[in-house]
PDB file of C-alpha atoms in Angstrom:
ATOM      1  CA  UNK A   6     -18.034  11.182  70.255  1.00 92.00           C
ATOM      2  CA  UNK A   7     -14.540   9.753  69.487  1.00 95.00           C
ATOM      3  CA  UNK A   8     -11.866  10.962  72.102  1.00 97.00           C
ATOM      4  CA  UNK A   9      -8.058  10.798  72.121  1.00 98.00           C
ATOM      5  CA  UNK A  10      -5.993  10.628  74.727  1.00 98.00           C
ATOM      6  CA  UNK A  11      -1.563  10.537  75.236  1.00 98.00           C
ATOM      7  CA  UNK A  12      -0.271   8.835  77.709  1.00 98.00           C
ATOM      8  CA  UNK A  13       3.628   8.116  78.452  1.00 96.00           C
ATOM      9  CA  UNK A  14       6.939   9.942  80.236  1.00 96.00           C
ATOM     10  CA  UNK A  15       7.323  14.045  79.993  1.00 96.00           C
ATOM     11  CA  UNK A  16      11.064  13.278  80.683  1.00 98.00           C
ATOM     12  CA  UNK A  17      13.159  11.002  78.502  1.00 98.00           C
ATOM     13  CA  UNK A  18      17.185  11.097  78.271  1.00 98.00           C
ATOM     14  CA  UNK A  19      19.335  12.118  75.058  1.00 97.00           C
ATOM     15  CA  UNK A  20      19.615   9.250  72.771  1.00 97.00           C
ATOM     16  CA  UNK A  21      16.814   6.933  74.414  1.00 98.00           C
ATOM     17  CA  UNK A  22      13.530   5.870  73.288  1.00 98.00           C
ATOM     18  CA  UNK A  23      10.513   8.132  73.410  1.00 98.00           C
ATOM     19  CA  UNK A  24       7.580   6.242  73.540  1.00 98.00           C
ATOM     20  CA  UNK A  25       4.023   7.231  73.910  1.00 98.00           C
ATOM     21  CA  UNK A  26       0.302   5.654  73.962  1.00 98.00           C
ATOM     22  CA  UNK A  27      -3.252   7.045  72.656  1.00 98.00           C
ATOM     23  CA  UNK A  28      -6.115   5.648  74.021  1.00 98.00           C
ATOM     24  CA  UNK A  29      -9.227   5.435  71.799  1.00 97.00           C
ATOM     25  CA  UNK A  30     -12.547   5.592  73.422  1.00 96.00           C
ATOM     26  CA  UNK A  31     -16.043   6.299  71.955  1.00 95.00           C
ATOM     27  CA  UNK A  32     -15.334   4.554  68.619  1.00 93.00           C
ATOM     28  CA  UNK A  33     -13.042   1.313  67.524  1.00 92.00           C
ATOM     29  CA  UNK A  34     -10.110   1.378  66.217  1.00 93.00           C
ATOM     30  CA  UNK A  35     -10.872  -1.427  63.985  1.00 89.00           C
ATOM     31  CA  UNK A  36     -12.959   0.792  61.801  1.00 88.00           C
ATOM     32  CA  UNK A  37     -12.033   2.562  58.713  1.00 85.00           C
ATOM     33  CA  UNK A  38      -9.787   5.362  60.129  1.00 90.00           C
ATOM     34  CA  UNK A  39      -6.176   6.013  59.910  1.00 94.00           C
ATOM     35  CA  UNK A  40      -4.630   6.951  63.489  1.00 96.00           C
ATOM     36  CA  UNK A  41      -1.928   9.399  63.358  1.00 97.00           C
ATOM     37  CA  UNK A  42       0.659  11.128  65.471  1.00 98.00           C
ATOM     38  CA  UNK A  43       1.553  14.717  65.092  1.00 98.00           C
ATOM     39  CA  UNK A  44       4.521  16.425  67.241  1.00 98.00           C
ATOM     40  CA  UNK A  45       4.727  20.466  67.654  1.00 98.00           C
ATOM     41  CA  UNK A  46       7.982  21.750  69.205  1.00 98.00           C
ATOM     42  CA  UNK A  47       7.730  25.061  71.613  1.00 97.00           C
ATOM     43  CA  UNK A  48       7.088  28.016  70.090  1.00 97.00           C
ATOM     44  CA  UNK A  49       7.005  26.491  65.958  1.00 98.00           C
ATOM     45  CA  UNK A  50       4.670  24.380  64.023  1.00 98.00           C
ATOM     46  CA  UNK A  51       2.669  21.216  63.292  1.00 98.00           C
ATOM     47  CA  UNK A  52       5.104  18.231  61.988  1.00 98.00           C
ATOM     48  CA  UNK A  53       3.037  14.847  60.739  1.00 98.00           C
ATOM     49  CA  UNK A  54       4.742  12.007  62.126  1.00 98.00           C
ATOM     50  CA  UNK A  55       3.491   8.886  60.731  1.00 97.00           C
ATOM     51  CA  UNK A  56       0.233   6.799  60.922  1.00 96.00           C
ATOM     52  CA  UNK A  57      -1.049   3.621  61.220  1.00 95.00           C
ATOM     53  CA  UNK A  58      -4.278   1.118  59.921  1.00 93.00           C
ATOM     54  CA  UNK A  59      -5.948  -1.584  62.227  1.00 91.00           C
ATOM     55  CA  UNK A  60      -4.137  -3.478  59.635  1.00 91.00           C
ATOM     56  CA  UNK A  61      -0.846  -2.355  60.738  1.00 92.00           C
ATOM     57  CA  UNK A  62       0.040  -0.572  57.657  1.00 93.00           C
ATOM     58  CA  UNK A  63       2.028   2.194  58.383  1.00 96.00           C
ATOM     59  CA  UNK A  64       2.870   5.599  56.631  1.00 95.00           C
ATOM     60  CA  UNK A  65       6.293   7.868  57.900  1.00 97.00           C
ATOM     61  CA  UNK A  66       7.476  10.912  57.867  1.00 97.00           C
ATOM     62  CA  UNK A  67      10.391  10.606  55.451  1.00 96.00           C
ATOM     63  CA  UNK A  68      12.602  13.079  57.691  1.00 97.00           C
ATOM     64  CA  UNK A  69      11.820  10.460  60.604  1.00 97.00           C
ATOM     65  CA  UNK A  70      11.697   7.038  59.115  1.00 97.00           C
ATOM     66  CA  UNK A  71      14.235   5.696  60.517  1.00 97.00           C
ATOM     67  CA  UNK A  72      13.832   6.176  63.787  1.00 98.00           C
ATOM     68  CA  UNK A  73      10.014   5.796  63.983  1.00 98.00           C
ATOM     69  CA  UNK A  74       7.732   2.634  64.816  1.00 98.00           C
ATOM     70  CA  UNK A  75       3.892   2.795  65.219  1.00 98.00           C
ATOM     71  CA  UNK A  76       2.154  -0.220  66.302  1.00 97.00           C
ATOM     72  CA  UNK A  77      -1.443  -0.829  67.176  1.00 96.00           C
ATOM     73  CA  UNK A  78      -2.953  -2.510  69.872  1.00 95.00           C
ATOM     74  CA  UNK A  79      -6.698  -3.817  68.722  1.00 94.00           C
ATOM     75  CA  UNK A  80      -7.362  -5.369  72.320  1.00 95.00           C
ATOM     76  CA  UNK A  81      -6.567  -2.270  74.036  1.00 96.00           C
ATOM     77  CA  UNK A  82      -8.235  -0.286  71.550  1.00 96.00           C
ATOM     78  CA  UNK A  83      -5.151   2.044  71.602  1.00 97.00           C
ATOM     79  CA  UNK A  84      -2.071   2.939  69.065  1.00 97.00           C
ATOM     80  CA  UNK A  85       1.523   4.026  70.455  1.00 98.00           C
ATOM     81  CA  UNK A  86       4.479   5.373  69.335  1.00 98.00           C
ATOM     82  CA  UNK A  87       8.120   4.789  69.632  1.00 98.00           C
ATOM     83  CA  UNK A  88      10.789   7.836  68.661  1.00 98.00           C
ATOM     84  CA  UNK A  89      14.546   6.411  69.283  1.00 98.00           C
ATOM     85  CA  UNK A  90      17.915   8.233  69.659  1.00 98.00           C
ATOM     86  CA  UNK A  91      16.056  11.217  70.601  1.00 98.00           C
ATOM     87  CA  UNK A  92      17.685  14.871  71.015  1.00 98.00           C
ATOM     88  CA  UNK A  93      16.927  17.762  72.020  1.00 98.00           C
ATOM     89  CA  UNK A  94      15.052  18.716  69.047  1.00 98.00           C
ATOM     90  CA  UNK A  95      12.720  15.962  69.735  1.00 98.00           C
ATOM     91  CA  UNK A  96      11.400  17.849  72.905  1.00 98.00           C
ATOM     92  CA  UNK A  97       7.947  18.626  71.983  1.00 98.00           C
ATOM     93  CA  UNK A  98       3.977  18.016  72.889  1.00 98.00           C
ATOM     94  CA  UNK A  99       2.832  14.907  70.790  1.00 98.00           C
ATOM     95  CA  UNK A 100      -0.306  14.835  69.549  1.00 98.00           C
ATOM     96  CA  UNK A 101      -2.523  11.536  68.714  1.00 98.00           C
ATOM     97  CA  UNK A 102      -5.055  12.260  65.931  1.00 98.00           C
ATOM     98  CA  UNK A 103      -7.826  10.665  63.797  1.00 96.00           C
ATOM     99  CA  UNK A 104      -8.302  10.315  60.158  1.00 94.00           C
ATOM    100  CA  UNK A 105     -11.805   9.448  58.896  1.00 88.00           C
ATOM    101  CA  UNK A 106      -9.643   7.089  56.268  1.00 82.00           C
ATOM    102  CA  UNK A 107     -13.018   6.692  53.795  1.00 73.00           C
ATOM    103  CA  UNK A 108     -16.672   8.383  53.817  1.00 71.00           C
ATOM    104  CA  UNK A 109     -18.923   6.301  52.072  1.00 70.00           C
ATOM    105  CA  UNK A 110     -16.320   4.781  49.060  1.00 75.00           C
ATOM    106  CA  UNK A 111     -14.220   7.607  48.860  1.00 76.00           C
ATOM    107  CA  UNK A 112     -10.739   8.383  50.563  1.00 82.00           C
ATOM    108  CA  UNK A 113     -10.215  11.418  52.699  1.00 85.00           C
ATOM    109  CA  UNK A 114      -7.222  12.911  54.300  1.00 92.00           C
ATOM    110  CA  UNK A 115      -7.814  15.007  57.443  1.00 95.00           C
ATOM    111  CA  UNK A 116      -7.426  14.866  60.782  1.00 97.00           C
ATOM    112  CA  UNK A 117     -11.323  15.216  63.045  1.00 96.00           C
ATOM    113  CA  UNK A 118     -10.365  14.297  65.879  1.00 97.00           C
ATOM    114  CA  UNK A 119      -7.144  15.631  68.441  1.00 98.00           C
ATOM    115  CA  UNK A 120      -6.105  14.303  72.069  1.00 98.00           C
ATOM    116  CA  UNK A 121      -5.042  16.991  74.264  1.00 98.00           C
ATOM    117  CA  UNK A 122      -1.461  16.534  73.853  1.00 98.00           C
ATOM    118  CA  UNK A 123       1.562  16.193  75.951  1.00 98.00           C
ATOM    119  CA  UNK A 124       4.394  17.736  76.180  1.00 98.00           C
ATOM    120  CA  UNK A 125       7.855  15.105  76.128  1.00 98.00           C
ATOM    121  CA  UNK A 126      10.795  16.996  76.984  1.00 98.00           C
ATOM    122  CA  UNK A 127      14.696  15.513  76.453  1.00 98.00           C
ATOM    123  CA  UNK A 128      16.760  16.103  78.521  1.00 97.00           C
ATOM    124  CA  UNK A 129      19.241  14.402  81.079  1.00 95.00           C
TER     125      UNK A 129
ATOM    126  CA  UNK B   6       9.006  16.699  52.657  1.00 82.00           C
ATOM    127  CA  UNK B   7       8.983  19.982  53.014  1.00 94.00           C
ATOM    128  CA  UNK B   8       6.510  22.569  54.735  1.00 97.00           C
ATOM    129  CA  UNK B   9       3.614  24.137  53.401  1.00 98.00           C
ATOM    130  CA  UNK B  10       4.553  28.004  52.961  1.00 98.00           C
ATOM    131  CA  UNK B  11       2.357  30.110  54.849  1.00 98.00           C
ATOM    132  CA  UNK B  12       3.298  33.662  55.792  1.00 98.00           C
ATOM    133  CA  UNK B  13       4.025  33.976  58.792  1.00 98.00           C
ATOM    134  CA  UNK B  14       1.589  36.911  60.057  1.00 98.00           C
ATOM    135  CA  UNK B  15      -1.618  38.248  58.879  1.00 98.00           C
ATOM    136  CA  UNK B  16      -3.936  40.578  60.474  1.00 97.00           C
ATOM    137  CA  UNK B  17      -7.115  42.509  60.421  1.00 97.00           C
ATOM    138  CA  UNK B  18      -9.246  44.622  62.175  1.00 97.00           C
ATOM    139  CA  UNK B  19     -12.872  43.254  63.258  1.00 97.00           C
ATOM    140  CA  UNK B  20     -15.203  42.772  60.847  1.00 97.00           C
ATOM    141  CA  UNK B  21     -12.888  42.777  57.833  1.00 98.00           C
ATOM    142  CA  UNK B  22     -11.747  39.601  56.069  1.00 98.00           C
ATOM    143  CA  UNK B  23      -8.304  38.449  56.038  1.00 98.00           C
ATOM    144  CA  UNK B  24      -7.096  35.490  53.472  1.00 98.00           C
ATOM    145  CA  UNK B  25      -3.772  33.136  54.452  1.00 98.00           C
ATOM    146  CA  UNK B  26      -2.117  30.972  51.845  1.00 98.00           C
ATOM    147  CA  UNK B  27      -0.559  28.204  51.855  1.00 98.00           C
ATOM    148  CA  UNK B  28       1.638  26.988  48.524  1.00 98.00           C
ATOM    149  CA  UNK B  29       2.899  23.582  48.092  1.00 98.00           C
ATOM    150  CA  UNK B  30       4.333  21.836  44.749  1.00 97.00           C
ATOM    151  CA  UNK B  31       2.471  19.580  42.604  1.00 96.00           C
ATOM    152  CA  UNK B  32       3.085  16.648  44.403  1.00 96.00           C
ATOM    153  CA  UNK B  33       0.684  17.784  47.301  1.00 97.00           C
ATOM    154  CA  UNK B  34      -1.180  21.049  47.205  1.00 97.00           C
ATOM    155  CA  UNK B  35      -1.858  21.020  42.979  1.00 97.00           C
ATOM    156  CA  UNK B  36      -1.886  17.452  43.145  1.00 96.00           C
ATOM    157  CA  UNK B  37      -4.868  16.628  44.720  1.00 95.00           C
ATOM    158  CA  UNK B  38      -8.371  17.971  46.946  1.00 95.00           C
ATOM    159  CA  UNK B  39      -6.956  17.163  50.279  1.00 96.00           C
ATOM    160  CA  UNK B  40      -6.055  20.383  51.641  1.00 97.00           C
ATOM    161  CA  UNK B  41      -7.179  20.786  55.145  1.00 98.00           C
ATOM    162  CA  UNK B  42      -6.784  23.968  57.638  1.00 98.00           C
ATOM    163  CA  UNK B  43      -6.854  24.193  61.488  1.00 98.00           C
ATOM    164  CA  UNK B  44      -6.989  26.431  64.048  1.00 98.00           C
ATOM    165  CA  UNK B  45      -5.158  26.643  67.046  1.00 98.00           C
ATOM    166  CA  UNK B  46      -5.500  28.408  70.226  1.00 98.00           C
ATOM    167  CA  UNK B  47      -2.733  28.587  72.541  1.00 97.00           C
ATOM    168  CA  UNK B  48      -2.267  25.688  74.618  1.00 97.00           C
ATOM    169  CA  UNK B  49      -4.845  23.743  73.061  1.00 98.00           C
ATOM    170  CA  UNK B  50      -5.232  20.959  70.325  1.00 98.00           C
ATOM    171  CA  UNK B  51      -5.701  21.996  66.967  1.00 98.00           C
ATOM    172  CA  UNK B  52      -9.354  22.076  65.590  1.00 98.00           C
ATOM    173  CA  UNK B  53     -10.358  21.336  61.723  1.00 98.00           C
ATOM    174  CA  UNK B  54     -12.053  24.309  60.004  1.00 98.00           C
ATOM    175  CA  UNK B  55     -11.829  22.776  56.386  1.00 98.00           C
ATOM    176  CA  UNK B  56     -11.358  19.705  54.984  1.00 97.00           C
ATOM    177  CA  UNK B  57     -11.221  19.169  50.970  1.00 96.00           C
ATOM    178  CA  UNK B  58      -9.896  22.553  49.789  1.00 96.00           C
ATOM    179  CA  UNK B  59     -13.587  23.637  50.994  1.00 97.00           C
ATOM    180  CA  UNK B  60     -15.820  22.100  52.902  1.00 96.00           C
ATOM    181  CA  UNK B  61     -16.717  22.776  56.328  1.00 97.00           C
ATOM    182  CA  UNK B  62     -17.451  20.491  59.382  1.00 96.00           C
ATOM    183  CA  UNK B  63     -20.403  21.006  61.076  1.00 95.00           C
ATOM    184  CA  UNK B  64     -20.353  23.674  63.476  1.00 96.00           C
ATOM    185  CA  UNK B  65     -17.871  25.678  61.915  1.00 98.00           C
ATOM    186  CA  UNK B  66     -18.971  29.158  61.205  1.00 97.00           C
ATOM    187  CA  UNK B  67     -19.891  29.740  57.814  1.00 97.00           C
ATOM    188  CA  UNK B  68     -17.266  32.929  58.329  1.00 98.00           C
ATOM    189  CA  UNK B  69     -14.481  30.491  57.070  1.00 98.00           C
ATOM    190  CA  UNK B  70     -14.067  29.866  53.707  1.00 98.00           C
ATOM    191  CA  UNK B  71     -11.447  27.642  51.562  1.00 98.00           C
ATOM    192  CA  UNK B  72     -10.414  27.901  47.770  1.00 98.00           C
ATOM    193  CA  UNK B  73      -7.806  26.266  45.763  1.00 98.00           C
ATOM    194  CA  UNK B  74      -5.780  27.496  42.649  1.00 97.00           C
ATOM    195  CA  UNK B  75      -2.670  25.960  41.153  1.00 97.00           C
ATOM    196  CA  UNK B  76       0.021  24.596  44.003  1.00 98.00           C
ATOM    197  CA  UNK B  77      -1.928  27.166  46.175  1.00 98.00           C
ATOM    198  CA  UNK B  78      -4.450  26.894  48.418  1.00 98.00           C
ATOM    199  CA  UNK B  79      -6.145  29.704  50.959  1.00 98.00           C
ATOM    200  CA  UNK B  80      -8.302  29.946  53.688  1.00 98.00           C
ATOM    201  CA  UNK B  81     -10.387  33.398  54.183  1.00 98.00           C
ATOM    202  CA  UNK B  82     -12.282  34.645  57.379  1.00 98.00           C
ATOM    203  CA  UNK B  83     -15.181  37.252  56.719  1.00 98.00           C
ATOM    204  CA  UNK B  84     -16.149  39.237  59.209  1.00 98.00           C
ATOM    205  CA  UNK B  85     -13.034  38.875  61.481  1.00 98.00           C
ATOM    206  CA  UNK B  86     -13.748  38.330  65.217  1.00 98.00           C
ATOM    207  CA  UNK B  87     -11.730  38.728  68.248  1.00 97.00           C
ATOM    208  CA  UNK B  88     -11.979  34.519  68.649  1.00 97.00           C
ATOM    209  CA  UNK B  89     -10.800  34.546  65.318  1.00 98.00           C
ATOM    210  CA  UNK B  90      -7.538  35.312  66.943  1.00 98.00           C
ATOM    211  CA  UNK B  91      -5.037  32.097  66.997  1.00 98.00           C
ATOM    212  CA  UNK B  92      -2.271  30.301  64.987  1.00 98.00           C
ATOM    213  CA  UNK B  93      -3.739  28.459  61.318  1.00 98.00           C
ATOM    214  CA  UNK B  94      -2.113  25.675  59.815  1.00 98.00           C
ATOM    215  CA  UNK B  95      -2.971  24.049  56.004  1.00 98.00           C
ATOM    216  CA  UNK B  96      -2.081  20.216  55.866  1.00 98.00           C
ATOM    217  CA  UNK B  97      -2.062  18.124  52.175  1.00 97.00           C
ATOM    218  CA  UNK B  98      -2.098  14.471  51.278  1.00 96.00           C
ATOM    219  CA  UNK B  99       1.365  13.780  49.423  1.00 96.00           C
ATOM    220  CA  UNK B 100       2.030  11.810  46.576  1.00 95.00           C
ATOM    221  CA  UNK B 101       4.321   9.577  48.921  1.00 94.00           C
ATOM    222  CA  UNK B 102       0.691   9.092  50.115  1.00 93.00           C
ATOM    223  CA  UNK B 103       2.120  10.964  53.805  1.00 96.00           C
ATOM    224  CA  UNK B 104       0.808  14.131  54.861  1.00 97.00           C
ATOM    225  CA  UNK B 105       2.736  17.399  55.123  1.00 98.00           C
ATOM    226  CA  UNK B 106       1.931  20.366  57.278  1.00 98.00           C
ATOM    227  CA  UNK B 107       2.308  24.441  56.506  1.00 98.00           C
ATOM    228  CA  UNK B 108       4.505  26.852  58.518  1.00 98.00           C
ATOM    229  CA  UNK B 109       1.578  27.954  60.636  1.00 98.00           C
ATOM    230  CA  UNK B 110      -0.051  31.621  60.196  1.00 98.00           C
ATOM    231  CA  UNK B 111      -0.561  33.719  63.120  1.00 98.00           C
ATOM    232  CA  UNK B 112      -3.804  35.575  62.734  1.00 98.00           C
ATOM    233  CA  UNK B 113      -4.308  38.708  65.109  1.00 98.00           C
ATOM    234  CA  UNK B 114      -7.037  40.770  65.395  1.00 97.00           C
ATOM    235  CA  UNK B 115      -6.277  44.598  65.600  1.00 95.00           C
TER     236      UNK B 115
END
């Protein structure tokens, strides 16, 4: 049983650098899965991030491109996440979340696994 | 990218079925099989109910039901529950090959 789990500062100060961790445990993250982030501001809905391959390939938001690095960590077995010049508006719980990637020879695109969240508020 | 539409309410007394939608563009919904919907409690990570416009994971109830037509996808739940009750969201695969969410539907049960 995969699990998921953030890790990293509630608190971070207008126009710094969010950053947060996932931890992978129960599976590798060498294997054939794409690892995602997902934020979810109080109160409104699910935004996709970006995501990232053992590789290192990456995938991003358009609407946060440019302010968004994922990097993995194969030794660690973990994948982070860096958000810069943050606002207000970036105050939200973060979620970490597994794609399959492939099932057998063919691609999927869904997310099976969730961590629990946390919640990164901006503020100074 | 922009959101998934989903409305934002929809509800139903128990037993009844209730359908959401969710209606993209070509370039995600219509474009391709990857429609996925979750469910999400309050205060709690969201779960997958569908993946693939249809198919269920195991252990899902067989209440839950996904279909596909067009640049619109749905989800229906027969034989509405009170656990039934919680937030929905549809995701898609893009054609920029990134993912995009819906609005998020909030289900109640009268």
């Amino acid at each position: 049983q995969v699990q998921l789990q953030e890790s990293g500062p509630g608190l971070v100060k207008p126009s710094g650098t969010l950053s947060l961790t996932c931890a992978v445990s129960g599976g590798s993250i060498s294997s054939s899965n794409w690892w995602s982030w997902v934020r979810q501001p109080p109160g409104k809905g699910l935004e996709w991030i970006g995501e990232i391959y053992h590789s290192g390939s990456t995938n991003y938001n358009p609407s946060l491109k440019s302010r968004v690095t994922i990097s993995v960590d194969k030794s660690k077995n973990q994948f982070s996440l860096k958000l810069s010049s943050v606002t207000a508006a970036d105050t939200a719980v973060y979620y970490c979340a597994r794609d399959p990637g492939a099932i057998a020879v063919a691609d999927v695109y869904y997310f099976d696994y969730w961590g629990q969240g946390t919640l990164v508020t901006v503020s100074s | 990218q922009s959101a998934l539409t989903q409305p934002a309410s929809v509800s139903g007394s128990p037993g009844q079925s209730i359908t959401i939608s969710c209606t993209g563009t070509s370039s995600d919904v219509g474009g391709y099989n990857y429609v996925s919907w979750y469910q999400q409690h309050p205060g709690k990570a969201p779960k997958l109910m569908i993946y693939e416009v249809s198919n269920r994971p195991s252990g899902v109830s067989n209440r839950f039901s996904g279909s596909k037509s067009g640049n619109t996808a749905s989800l229906t739940i027969s034989g509405l529950q009170a656990e039934d009750e919680a937030d929905y969201y549809c995701s898609s695969y893009t054609s920029s090959s990134t993912r995009v969410f819906g609005t998020g539907t909030k289900v109640t049960v009268l």
